[in-house]
Amino acid sequence: ATMPCIEVGTLGGGTDLAAQNSCLGLLGVAGANRDAPGANARKLATIVCATVLAGELSLNAALATNHLISAHMKLNRRQDDQATTDESS
């Protein structure tokens, strides 16, 4: 699987703001890469894609083990709560 249309930037826009620049710095992609133009943006795109993949794997694992459903039940997101909400409307 690929993410063919992901746009990221490490230079310009809001990247000069302190918080954004600090986060890019922690990832090692702040600013332009003078030796290999575009390398920092490619690295950031790779990091974003890996993060999305990790989230998808986590979600699928939670679904496969019923953790997602049990968490919703534990947090009172049950059918009877929905009926109560519907009746009070």
CSV table of C-alpha atoms in Angstrom, one decimal:
chain,number,residue,atom,x,y,z
A,1,ALA,CA,0.0,0.0,0.0
A,2,THR,CA,1.1,3.5,-0.7
A,3,MET,CA,0.1,7.1,0.0
A,4,PRO,CA,0.7,8.6,-3.4
A,5,CYS,CA,-0.7,12.0,-2.7
A,6,ILE,CA,0.7,13.2,0.7
A,7,GLU,CA,2.0,16.8,0.9
A,8,VAL,CA,4.4,17.7,3.6
A,9,GLY,CA,6.8,20.5,4.1
A,10,THR,CA,9.9,21.2,6.2
A,11,LEU,CA,10.6,24.7,5.0
A,12,GLY,CA,8.3,27.8,4.8
A,13,GLY,CA,4.7,28.3,5.9
A,14,GLY,CA,4.3,27.6,9.6
A,15,THR,CA,7.5,25.7,9.9
A,16,ASP,CA,9.3,28.8,11.4
A,17,LEU,CA,6.9,28.9,14.3
A,18,ALA,CA,8.6,27.7,17.5
A,19,ALA,CA,6.4,24.6,18.3
A,20,GLN,CA,6.4,23.4,14.7
A,21,ASN,CA,10.1,23.9,14.2
A,22,SER,CA,10.8,22.2,17.5
A,23,CYS,CA,8.8,19.1,16.4
A,24,LEU,CA,10.5,19.0,13.0
A,25,GLY,CA,13.8,19.3,14.8
A,26,LEU,CA,13.0,16.3,17.1
A,27,LEU,CA,12.3,14.3,13.9
A,28,GLY,CA,15.5,15.5,12.3
A,29,VAL,CA,13.8,17.1,9.4
A,30,ALA,CA,13.8,20.8,10.1
A,31,GLY,CA,14.6,23.1,7.2
A,32,ALA,CA,16.2,22.3,3.9
A,33,ASN,CA,18.7,19.5,3.4
A,34,ARG,CA,21.5,21.3,1.6
A,35,ASP,CA,23.2,18.1,0.4
A,36,ALA,CA,20.1,16.4,-0.9
A,37,PRO,CA,17.2,18.8,-1.7
A,38,GLY,CA,13.9,17.3,-0.8
A,39,ALA,CA,15.4,14.6,1.5
A,40,ASN,CA,13.9,16.1,4.6
A,41,ALA,CA,10.4,16.3,3.1
A,42,ARG,CA,10.7,12.6,1.9
A,43,LYS,CA,11.8,11.6,5.4
A,44,LEU,CA,8.9,13.5,7.0
A,45,ALA,CA,6.5,11.8,4.5
A,46,THR,CA,7.9,8.4,5.5
A,47,ILE,CA,7.5,9.2,9.2
A,48,VAL,CA,3.8,10.3,8.6
A,49,CYS,CA,3.1,7.1,6.5
A,50,ALA,CA,4.7,4.9,9.2
A,51,THR,CA,2.6,6.6,11.9
A,52,VAL,CA,-0.6,6.1,9.9
A,53,LEU,CA,0.3,2.4,9.3
A,54,ALA,CA,1.0,1.9,13.0
A,55,GLY,CA,-2.4,3.5,13.8
A,56,GLU,CA,-4.1,1.2,11.3
A,57,LEU,CA,-2.4,-1.9,12.7
A,58,SER,CA,-3.4,-0.9,16.3
A,59,LEU,CA,-7.0,-0.4,15.2
A,60,ASN,CA,-7.1,-3.7,13.4
A,61,ALA,CA,-5.6,-5.4,16.5
A,62,ALA,CA,-8.2,-3.8,18.8
A,63,LEU,CA,-11.0,-4.9,16.4
A,64,ALA,CA,-9.6,-8.5,16.2
A,65,THR,CA,-9.4,-8.9,19.9
A,66,ASN,CA,-12.7,-7.1,20.8
A,67,HIS,CA,-10.8,-4.5,22.8
A,68,LEU,CA,-12.4,-1.7,20.8
A,69,ILE,CA,-15.9,-2.9,21.6
A,70,SER,CA,-15.1,-3.7,25.2
A,71,ALA,CA,-13.6,-0.2,25.7
A,72,HIS,CA,-16.8,1.4,24.2
A,73,MET,CA,-18.9,-0.8,26.5
A,74,LYS,CA,-16.7,0.2,29.5
A,75,LEU,CA,-17.1,3.9,28.7
A,76,ASN,CA,-20.9,3.5,28.6
A,77,ARG,CA,-21.3,3.6,24.9
A,78,ARG,CA,-23.9,0.9,25.0
A,79,GLN,CA,-27.2,0.4,23.1
A,80,ASP,CA,-29.3,1.2,26.2
A,81,ASP,CA,-27.5,4.6,26.6
A,82,GLN,CA,-28.4,5.4,23.0
A,83,ALA,CA,-32.0,4.5,23.7
A,84,THR,CA,-32.0,6.9,26.7
A,85,THR,CA,-30.5,9.7,24.7
A,86,ASP,CA,-33.1,9.1,21.9
A,87,GLU,CA,-36.0,9.2,24.4
A,88,SER,CA,-34.9,12.4,26.0
A,89,SER,CA,-34.7,14.2,22.6
